[in-house]
Amino acid sequence: MAQPCNDARAARVYADREGQSKQWKIHKKCCKLIDDETIANISKRSLNRINEDVKEIVCYPTGSPELYYILKRLRQLYDEKADDSSESAYILHSVARGLIMHPSDTLMLSMVASPHMANFLFGDEEDLLNEKTRLVKLKLAKTNGRPTEEYIEAIEDVEAREELRKICDTYDELDSSWGEPSSMSFCYTYFNLIVACAIHCQRSHSSVHDGLGRLRGGDPRSKSPVSLMATAALRRAMELWTNKHVLASCGDAMAPAASLAMTAVQHYEKLGILGGPTCREYEIVPGLQFDSAVITCIGELLERAGSRQYSGKLLKDMGEKVEQFSFAWNELPIDRRAAVALAIVKYIMEDDGDDDDDFGMGFSNIEMPSASVNKIFQVMCAASDPKLRKDVLHKAADDGEYIGPDAAGQNVQTRAFIYYLIRADMPSDEWQILDAVKLAKDFSALPYIGRAPDDEKVKEKDECLRLSRGDKLHNEINEMLKGIKK
């Protein structure tokens, strides 16, 4: 017989024993043992049968002890690349979206109250990663992803170089696999079930809008069963969305996240509880840490994600209210400040201002919120604190290949601009009026040294690139560029 729910894990999901006790009246109706024969039967069901099970059971008004095992089987079938996985993901995505639009908070409570479901949805049992991103997380974390060949070749330790190359070869084989990742297929159902527990939205033509609506439970300080569920769901949704490995694994399957983040910030601001009692360190609202939010929004804007309209609005809002949000960034560690600074520089350099509505979402052109970006860059670099600013800039320059927005070897240009700022050695009064957007765009637009060898600005950029690349690689690249010019 399968064991009933683990009290300690449920209490952790609902923040404390008080929260768990309030949920018990609902939970006890479906907290039943499920026999081994039924579990074994579920583990052998076909994808078509599991599709039907999910469509039926997620809407049970009293929950179901089978739901957890059915969702686990769904994930297994997707991982095994069962036939019609993509069609199944589409069908169940629609089912889960229907729950987001369902007004009944009690229905969501019943689903979460089903045995093991609170921890499965709101805990860390399901990682939403595919095989490739698990490899990155476990074995390529030090290089921030799959490094460039130039980076690998520059490693002097032969044994370390060959070991890294073997890992990268494995990564490349996984990367060449065709089709939608199993993690994304599952996320279409799993993530939307979480969102459904956080918010009730109105019908719309696209899931990118599904985070707009009424946060379930109203004021999270009430600690009602519904508000506890909604807070746990919001936290989990934001943590998943701002996890770069999960986002790489699931992509557009997390489309409602940006609009949900925007709704949550507006709701908590209206209640006057941004960073309040339901939040943890560095968080604006549950699960949404300031630095992770900035980096994620920038990533979606650069990738032109379907939800980028809301990412752009959230980024703009964070910049305009950056002083109001100081509780979430004032104590950020140096390496996390540096990571945000590098992400912003990349955004400035790569944003070309051309943002056509490729997805037909009805969005207007999304321009970079330059004033907000500039303000966030200033506070991350500690414009008014010379010592802290120096530490942040040197961290970004020296360790930028490992904490930057891209994998090792791909952060050269952003680090070069940071070196430019270090060498400029501007006083605090200049930093506080610094137009980082214009400065970084002008720096990026400068040609390579061979085209304007006597230009002082070009020579300065070349020196910054040398510091970023290292002498050997920098000389090789300049020689190659000379050859192309000839």
Coordinates of C-alpha atoms in Angstrom, one line a residue:
M1 CA 0.0 0.0 0.0
A2 CA 1.2 3.5 -0.8
Q3 CA 1.9 5.7 2.2
P4 CA -0.5 8.6 3.0
C5 CA 0.8 12.2 2.8
N6 CA 3.9 13.2 4.6
D7 CA 2.9 15.7 7.3
A8 CA 6.3 17.4 7.5
R9 CA 6.4 18.0 3.7
A10 CA 2.9 19.4 3.6
A11 CA 3.6 21.7 6.5
R12 CA 6.7 23.0 4.6
V13 CA 4.6 23.7 1.5
Y14 CA 2.0 25.6 3.5
A15 CA 4.7 27.6 5.4
D16 CA 3.8 26.3 8.9
R17 CA 1.7 23.8 10.9
E18 CA -1.1 26.4 11.2
G19 CA -1.5 26.6 7.5
Q20 CA -1.5 22.8 7.2
S21 CA -4.2 22.5 9.9
K22 CA -6.4 25.0 8.0
Q23 CA -6.1 22.8 4.9
W24 CA -6.9 19.6 6.8
K25 CA -10.7 19.9 6.6
I26 CA -10.5 19.7 2.9
H27 CA -7.5 17.3 2.7
K28 CA -9.0 14.7 5.0
K29 CA -11.8 14.0 2.4
C30 CA -9.4 12.5 -0.1
C31 CA -6.4 11.6 2.1
K32 CA -6.8 7.9 1.4
L33 CA -4.5 5.0 0.9
I34 CA -4.2 3.7 -2.7
D35 CA -3.5 0.0 -3.2
D36 CA -0.4 -1.2 -4.9
E37 CA -2.4 -2.9 -7.6
T38 CA -4.0 0.4 -8.7
I39 CA -0.6 2.1 -8.7
A40 CA 0.8 -0.7 -10.8
N41 CA -2.1 -0.4 -13.2
I42 CA -1.6 3.4 -13.6
S43 CA 2.1 2.8 -14.3
K44 CA 1.2 0.7 -17.3
R45 CA -1.5 2.9 -18.8
S46 CA -1.1 4.3 -22.4
L47 CA -0.9 7.9 -23.2
N48 CA -4.4 8.0 -24.5
R49 CA -5.7 6.6 -21.3
I50 CA -3.7 9.0 -19.2
N51 CA -5.0 11.9 -21.3
E52 CA -8.6 10.8 -20.4
D53 CA -7.7 10.3 -16.7
V54 CA -6.2 13.8 -16.4
K55 CA -9.2 15.4 -18.2
E56 CA -11.6 13.7 -15.8
I57 CA -9.8 13.7 -12.5
V58 CA -8.4 17.2 -12.2
C59 CA -12.0 18.4 -12.1
Y60 CA -13.1 16.1 -9.3
P61 CA -14.8 18.2 -6.6
T62 CA -13.3 16.1 -3.8
G63 CA -9.9 15.5 -5.3
S64 CA -8.5 12.0 -6.1
P65 CA -5.9 9.8 -4.5
E66 CA -4.9 8.7 -8.1
L67 CA -4.1 12.2 -9.5
Y68 CA -0.5 12.3 -8.3
Y69 CA 0.3 8.9 -9.8
I70 CA -1.4 9.8 -13.1
L71 CA 0.7 13.0 -13.5
K72 CA 3.8 11.0 -12.7
R73 CA 2.9 8.5 -15.4
L74 CA 2.3 11.4 -17.8
R75 CA 5.8 12.7 -17.2
Q76 CA 7.2 9.2 -17.7
L77 CA 5.4 8.8 -21.0
Y78 CA 6.7 12.1 -22.3
D79 CA 10.2 11.2 -21.2
E80 CA 9.9 7.9 -23.1
K81 CA 8.8 9.9 -26.2
A82 CA 5.5 8.1 -26.5
D83 CA 3.7 8.5 -29.8
D84 CA 1.4 11.6 -30.0
S85 CA 3.2 13.3 -27.1
S86 CA 2.9 16.7 -28.8
E87 CA -0.8 16.2 -29.4
S88 CA -1.3 15.1 -25.8
A89 CA 0.6 18.2 -24.6
Y90 CA -1.7 20.4 -26.6
I91 CA -4.9 18.8 -25.4
L92 CA -3.9 18.8 -21.7
H93 CA -2.6 22.4 -22.0
S94 CA -6.2 23.4 -22.9
V95 CA -7.5 21.4 -20.0
A96 CA -5.2 23.1 -17.5
R97 CA -5.9 26.5 -19.0
G98 CA -9.6 25.8 -18.4
L99 CA -8.8 25.5 -14.7
I100 CA -7.1 28.9 -14.7
M101 CA -10.3 30.3 -16.0
H102 CA -12.5 28.4 -13.5
P103 CA -13.8 30.7 -10.8
S104 CA -14.1 28.0 -8.1
D105 CA -11.3 28.3 -5.5
T106 CA -12.7 25.2 -3.8
L107 CA -12.1 23.1 -6.9
M108 CA -8.4 24.2 -6.8
L109 CA -8.2 23.4 -3.1
S110 CA -9.6 19.9 -3.7
M111 CA -7.0 19.3 -6.4
V112 CA -4.1 20.4 -4.2
A113 CA -5.6 18.5 -1.2
S114 CA -5.3 15.2 -3.2
P115 CA -2.6 13.0 -1.6
H116 CA 1.0 14.2 -2.4
M117 CA -0.2 16.9 -4.7
A118 CA 0.7 19.9 -2.6
N119 CA 4.3 18.8 -2.5
F120 CA 4.3 17.7 -6.1
L121 CA 3.1 21.1 -7.4
F122 CA 4.6 23.4 -4.8
G123 CA 7.6 21.5 -3.6
D124 CA 10.8 20.5 -5.4
E125 CA 10.0 16.9 -6.3
E126 CA 9.5 17.8 -10.0
D127 CA 12.4 19.7 -11.5
L128 CA 10.9 20.3 -15.0
L129 CA 14.4 19.8 -16.6
N130 CA 15.2 17.8 -19.7
E131 CA 18.3 15.7 -20.1
K132 CA 20.3 18.4 -21.6
T133 CA 19.7 21.1 -19.0
R134 CA 20.3 18.5 -16.2
L135 CA 23.7 18.0 -17.7
V136 CA 24.3 21.7 -17.7
K137 CA 23.2 22.1 -14.1
L138 CA 25.2 19.1 -12.9
K139 CA 28.4 19.2 -15.0
L140 CA 28.6 22.6 -16.8
A141 CA 27.6 24.9 -13.9
K142 CA 31.2 26.2 -13.5
T143 CA 31.2 27.4 -17.2
N144 CA 27.7 28.7 -17.0
G145 CA 26.6 26.4 -19.8
R146 CA 28.2 25.0 -22.9
P147 CA 31.5 27.0 -23.3
T148 CA 32.9 28.1 -26.7
E149 CA 35.6 26.1 -28.4
E150 CA 38.0 29.0 -27.9
Y151 CA 37.4 28.9 -24.2
I152 CA 38.0 25.1 -24.1
E153 CA 41.2 25.4 -26.2
A154 CA 42.6 28.1 -23.9
I155 CA 42.5 25.8 -20.8
E156 CA 46.1 25.0 -20.0
D157 CA 45.5 21.9 -17.9
V158 CA 45.3 19.1 -20.5
E159 CA 43.4 16.7 -18.3
A160 CA 40.8 19.4 -17.4
R161 CA 40.5 20.5 -21.0
E162 CA 39.8 17.0 -22.3
E163 CA 37.4 16.2 -19.5
L164 CA 35.4 19.4 -20.3
R165 CA 35.5 18.5 -24.0
K166 CA 34.0 15.1 -23.3
I167 CA 31.1 16.7 -21.4
C168 CA 30.6 19.2 -24.2
D169 CA 30.5 16.3 -26.8
T170 CA 27.8 14.7 -24.8
Y171 CA 25.9 18.0 -24.5
D172 CA 26.2 18.5 -28.3
E173 CA 24.7 15.0 -29.0
L174 CA 21.8 15.8 -26.7
D175 CA 21.4 19.3 -28.2
S176 CA 21.1 17.8 -31.7
S177 CA 18.0 15.8 -30.8
W178 CA 14.9 16.8 -32.7
G179 CA 11.5 17.7 -31.4
E180 CA 9.9 19.3 -28.4
P181 CA 11.6 18.4 -25.1
S182 CA 9.7 16.1 -22.8
S183 CA 10.0 18.7 -20.0
M184 CA 8.2 21.3 -22.2
S185 CA 5.4 18.8 -23.0
F186 CA 4.9 18.1 -19.4
C187 CA 5.2 21.8 -18.4
Y188 CA 2.2 22.7 -20.5
T189 CA 0.1 20.8 -18.0
Y190 CA 2.1 21.0 -14.8
F191 CA 2.9 24.8 -14.8
N192 CA -0.7 25.7 -15.7
L193 CA -2.0 23.6 -12.8
I194 CA 0.2 25.7 -10.6
V195 CA -0.9 29.0 -12.2
A196 CA -4.6 27.8 -11.7
C197 CA -4.0 27.6 -8.0
A198 CA -2.6 31.2 -7.9
I199 CA -5.0 33.1 -10.1
H200 CA -8.5 33.1 -11.7
C201 CA -8.2 34.7 -15.2
Q202 CA -10.7 35.7 -17.8
R203 CA -10.9 33.9 -21.2
S204 CA -8.3 35.1 -23.7
H205 CA -6.9 34.0 -27.1
S206 CA -3.5 33.2 -25.8
S207 CA -1.9 31.8 -22.6
V208 CA 0.5 34.7 -22.4
H209 CA -2.5 36.6 -20.9
D210 CA -3.5 33.9 -18.4
G211 CA -1.7 35.6 -15.5
L212 CA -4.1 38.6 -15.6
G213 CA -7.0 38.4 -13.2
R214 CA -7.8 37.8 -9.6
L215 CA -5.2 36.3 -7.2
R216 CA -7.1 33.6 -5.4
G217 CA -7.6 34.2 -1.7
G218 CA -7.3 38.0 -1.8
D219 CA -5.0 39.2 1.0
P220 CA -2.3 36.6 1.7
R221 CA -2.0 37.8 5.3
S222 CA -5.4 36.2 6.1
K223 CA -3.8 32.8 5.9
S224 CA -7.1 31.3 4.8
P225 CA -6.8 27.9 3.0
V226 CA -7.2 29.6 -0.3
S227 CA -4.7 32.4 0.3
L228 CA -2.2 29.8 1.6
M229 CA -2.6 27.8 -1.6
A230 CA -2.3 30.9 -3.8
T231 CA 0.8 32.1 -2.0
A232 CA 2.5 28.7 -2.3
A233 CA 1.5 28.5 -6.0
L234 CA 2.7 32.0 -6.8
R235 CA 6.0 31.3 -5.1
R236 CA 6.5 28.1 -7.1
A237 CA 5.5 29.7 -10.4
M238 CA 7.9 32.6 -9.9
E239 CA 10.8 30.4 -8.8
L240 CA 10.3 28.2 -11.9
W241 CA 10.0 31.1 -14.3
T242 CA 13.2 32.8 -13.0
N243 CA 15.2 29.6 -13.0
K244 CA 17.4 29.7 -16.1
H245 CA 17.6 25.9 -16.4
V246 CA 13.8 25.4 -16.2
L247 CA 13.2 28.3 -18.7
A248 CA 15.7 26.7 -21.1
S249 CA 13.9 23.3 -20.7
C250 CA 10.3 24.6 -21.0
G251 CA 10.3 27.9 -22.9
D252 CA 6.9 29.0 -24.1
A253 CA 5.2 26.4 -21.9
M254 CA 5.7 29.0 -19.2
A255 CA 3.9 31.7 -21.1
P256 CA 1.6 32.9 -18.3
A257 CA 4.5 33.6 -15.9
A258 CA 5.3 37.2 -17.0
S259 CA 1.7 38.4 -16.8
L260 CA 1.3 36.6 -13.5
A261 CA 4.4 38.3 -12.1
M262 CA 3.0 41.7 -13.2
T263 CA -0.4 41.0 -11.6
A264 CA 1.2 39.8 -8.4
V265 CA 3.4 42.9 -8.1
Q266 CA 0.4 45.2 -8.7
H267 CA -1.8 43.2 -6.2
Y268 CA 0.9 43.3 -3.4
E269 CA 1.6 47.0 -4.0
K270 CA -2.1 47.8 -3.7
L271 CA -2.2 46.0 -0.4
G272 CA 1.0 47.7 0.7
I273 CA 2.9 44.4 1.3
L274 CA 5.6 44.3 -1.3
G275 CA 8.5 42.4 0.4
G276 CA 6.1 41.9 3.3
P277 CA 5.5 38.9 5.7
T278 CA 4.9 36.4 3.0
C279 CA 8.1 37.2 1.2
R280 CA 11.7 36.0 1.8
E281 CA 15.0 37.8 1.3
Y282 CA 15.5 39.7 -2.0
E283 CA 11.8 39.0 -3.0
I284 CA 9.4 41.6 -4.3
V285 CA 6.5 39.1 -4.1
P286 CA 6.7 35.5 -3.1
G287 CA 9.2 33.7 -5.3
L288 CA 10.2 36.7 -7.4
Q289 CA 13.7 37.9 -6.4
F290 CA 14.7 41.3 -7.7
D291 CA 17.8 40.3 -9.6
S292 CA 16.4 37.1 -11.0
A293 CA 13.3 39.0 -12.2
V294 CA 15.5 41.6 -14.1
I295 CA 17.6 38.9 -15.7
T296 CA 14.6 36.9 -16.7
C297 CA 12.7 39.8 -18.2
I298 CA 15.8 40.8 -20.2
G299 CA 16.1 37.3 -21.5
E300 CA 12.5 37.2 -22.7
L301 CA 12.9 40.5 -24.4
L302 CA 16.0 39.5 -26.2
E303 CA 14.5 36.2 -27.3
R304 CA 11.3 37.9 -28.3
A305 CA 9.2 35.5 -26.3
G306 CA 5.5 35.6 -26.8
S307 CA 5.1 37.0 -23.3
R308 CA 7.7 39.8 -23.8
Q309 CA 5.0 42.5 -23.6
Y310 CA 4.6 41.7 -19.9
S311 CA 8.3 41.2 -19.3
G312 CA 8.9 44.7 -20.7
K313 CA 6.2 46.2 -18.5
L314 CA 7.6 44.5 -15.4
L315 CA 11.1 45.6 -16.2
K316 CA 10.0 49.2 -16.8
D317 CA 8.0 49.1 -13.5
M318 CA 11.0 47.8 -11.5
G319 CA 13.2 50.6 -12.9
E320 CA 10.7 53.3 -12.2
K321 CA 10.2 52.1 -8.6
V322 CA 13.7 50.9 -8.0
E323 CA 14.1 53.0 -4.8
Q324 CA 10.8 51.7 -3.6
F325 CA 12.1 48.1 -4.2
S326 CA 15.4 48.8 -2.4
F327 CA 14.4 46.2 0.3
A328 CA 14.8 43.6 -2.4
W329 CA 18.2 44.6 -3.8
N330 CA 20.0 46.7 -1.1
E331 CA 21.7 43.7 0.4
L332 CA 22.3 41.7 -2.7
P333 CA 25.7 40.0 -2.8
I334 CA 28.4 41.4 -5.1
D335 CA 28.3 38.5 -7.6
R336 CA 24.5 38.8 -8.0
R337 CA 24.8 42.6 -8.6
A338 CA 27.5 41.9 -11.1
A339 CA 25.4 39.3 -12.9
V340 CA 22.5 41.9 -13.4
A341 CA 25.0 44.5 -14.6
L342 CA 26.3 42.1 -17.3
A343 CA 22.8 41.1 -18.4
I344 CA 21.8 44.7 -18.8
V345 CA 24.9 45.5 -20.9
K346 CA 24.1 42.5 -23.2
Y347 CA 20.5 43.8 -23.5
I348 CA 21.7 47.3 -24.4
M349 CA 24.2 46.0 -27.0
E350 CA 21.9 43.4 -28.6
D351 CA 18.6 45.3 -28.7
D352 CA 18.2 46.6 -32.2
G353 CA 14.8 48.4 -31.7
D354 CA 13.1 46.1 -34.2
D355 CA 10.4 44.2 -32.4
D356 CA 7.7 43.2 -34.9
D357 CA 4.7 41.3 -33.6
D358 CA 6.0 38.0 -34.8
F359 CA 3.5 35.9 -32.8
G360 CA 0.3 37.8 -33.8
M361 CA -0.4 38.7 -30.1
G362 CA -1.7 42.1 -30.9
F363 CA 1.3 43.8 -29.1
S364 CA 2.6 47.1 -30.2
N365 CA 6.3 47.6 -30.7
I366 CA 8.1 47.0 -27.5
E367 CA 10.8 49.6 -27.0
M368 CA 13.6 49.2 -24.5
P369 CA 12.6 51.1 -21.3
S370 CA 15.9 53.0 -21.3
A371 CA 15.3 55.1 -18.2
S372 CA 14.4 52.0 -16.2
V373 CA 17.3 50.0 -17.5
N374 CA 19.7 52.8 -16.8
K375 CA 18.4 53.2 -13.2
I376 CA 18.7 49.5 -12.4
F377 CA 22.2 49.5 -13.8
Q378 CA 23.2 52.4 -11.6
V379 CA 21.8 50.8 -8.4
M380 CA 23.3 47.4 -9.2
C381 CA 26.7 49.1 -9.7
A382 CA 26.3 51.1 -6.5
A383 CA 26.6 54.5 -8.2
S384 CA 26.8 56.4 -4.9
D385 CA 29.2 53.9 -3.1
P386 CA 32.8 54.0 -4.6
K387 CA 34.1 50.9 -2.7
L388 CA 31.1 48.7 -3.5
R389 CA 31.0 50.0 -7.1
K390 CA 34.6 49.0 -7.6
D391 CA 34.0 45.5 -6.2
V392 CA 30.9 45.0 -8.4
L393 CA 32.7 46.1 -11.6
H394 CA 35.8 44.0 -10.9
K395 CA 33.6 41.0 -10.2
A396 CA 31.7 41.5 -13.4
A397 CA 35.0 41.9 -15.4
D398 CA 37.0 39.2 -13.8
D399 CA 34.3 36.5 -13.4
G400 CA 31.9 37.6 -16.1
E401 CA 32.4 34.4 -18.2
Y402 CA 31.0 32.4 -15.3
I403 CA 28.2 34.7 -14.0
G404 CA 27.3 36.5 -17.2
P405 CA 24.2 36.0 -19.3
D406 CA 25.9 33.5 -21.6
A407 CA 28.1 30.5 -21.3
A408 CA 31.9 30.9 -20.8
G409 CA 33.5 32.4 -23.9
Q410 CA 30.4 34.3 -25.0
N411 CA 30.5 37.3 -22.6
V412 CA 33.6 39.0 -24.1
Q413 CA 31.8 42.1 -25.4
T414 CA 29.9 42.7 -22.2
R415 CA 33.0 42.3 -20.1
A416 CA 34.9 44.6 -22.4
F417 CA 32.4 47.4 -21.7
I418 CA 32.8 46.7 -17.9
Y419 CA 36.6 47.1 -18.3
Y420 CA 35.9 50.4 -20.1
L421 CA 34.0 51.6 -17.1
I422 CA 36.7 50.5 -14.7
R423 CA 39.4 52.3 -16.8
A424 CA 37.3 55.4 -17.0
D425 CA 37.3 55.6 -13.2
M426 CA 34.4 58.1 -13.0
P427 CA 33.6 59.8 -9.7
S428 CA 30.3 59.1 -8.0
D429 CA 28.6 62.3 -9.1
E430 CA 29.2 61.3 -12.8
W431 CA 28.0 57.8 -12.0
Q432 CA 24.7 59.1 -10.7
I433 CA 23.9 60.9 -13.9
L434 CA 25.5 58.2 -16.1
D435 CA 23.6 57.3 -19.3
A436 CA 24.7 53.7 -19.5
V437 CA 22.4 52.9 -22.4
K438 CA 23.9 55.5 -24.7
L439 CA 27.5 54.8 -23.5
A440 CA 27.2 51.0 -24.1
K441 CA 25.5 51.5 -27.5
D442 CA 28.2 53.9 -28.6
F443 CA 30.9 51.5 -27.3
S444 CA 29.4 48.6 -29.2
A445 CA 29.2 50.6 -32.4
L446 CA 32.9 51.4 -32.5
P447 CA 34.7 49.4 -35.3
Y448 CA 37.6 47.1 -34.7
I449 CA 41.1 48.6 -34.5
G450 CA 42.1 47.8 -38.0
R451 CA 39.5 50.1 -39.5
A452 CA 40.4 53.1 -37.4
P453 CA 43.8 52.5 -35.9
D454 CA 44.4 56.2 -35.0
D455 CA 41.0 56.8 -33.3
E456 CA 41.5 57.1 -29.5
K457 CA 38.0 55.7 -28.7
V458 CA 38.7 52.7 -31.0
K459 CA 42.1 52.1 -29.4
E460 CA 40.5 52.2 -26.0
K461 CA 37.9 49.7 -27.0
D462 CA 40.6 47.4 -28.5
E463 CA 42.5 47.5 -25.2
C464 CA 39.3 46.6 -23.3
L465 CA 38.7 43.7 -25.7
R466 CA 42.3 42.6 -25.1
L467 CA 41.7 42.5 -21.3
S468 CA 38.5 40.6 -21.9
R469 CA 39.8 38.0 -24.3
G470 CA 43.4 37.7 -23.2
D471 CA 46.4 38.6 -25.3
K472 CA 46.7 35.4 -27.3
L473 CA 43.1 35.1 -28.5
H474 CA 42.8 38.9 -29.0
N475 CA 45.8 38.9 -31.3
E476 CA 44.6 35.9 -33.2
I477 CA 41.2 37.5 -33.8
N478 CA 42.7 40.8 -34.9
E479 CA 45.0 39.0 -37.4
M480 CA 42.0 37.1 -38.8
L481 CA 40.0 40.4 -39.2
K482 CA 43.0 41.9 -41.0
G483 CA 42.9 39.0 -43.4
I484 CA 39.2 39.4 -44.0
K485 CA 39.7 43.1 -44.8
K486 CA 42.5 42.3 -47.3

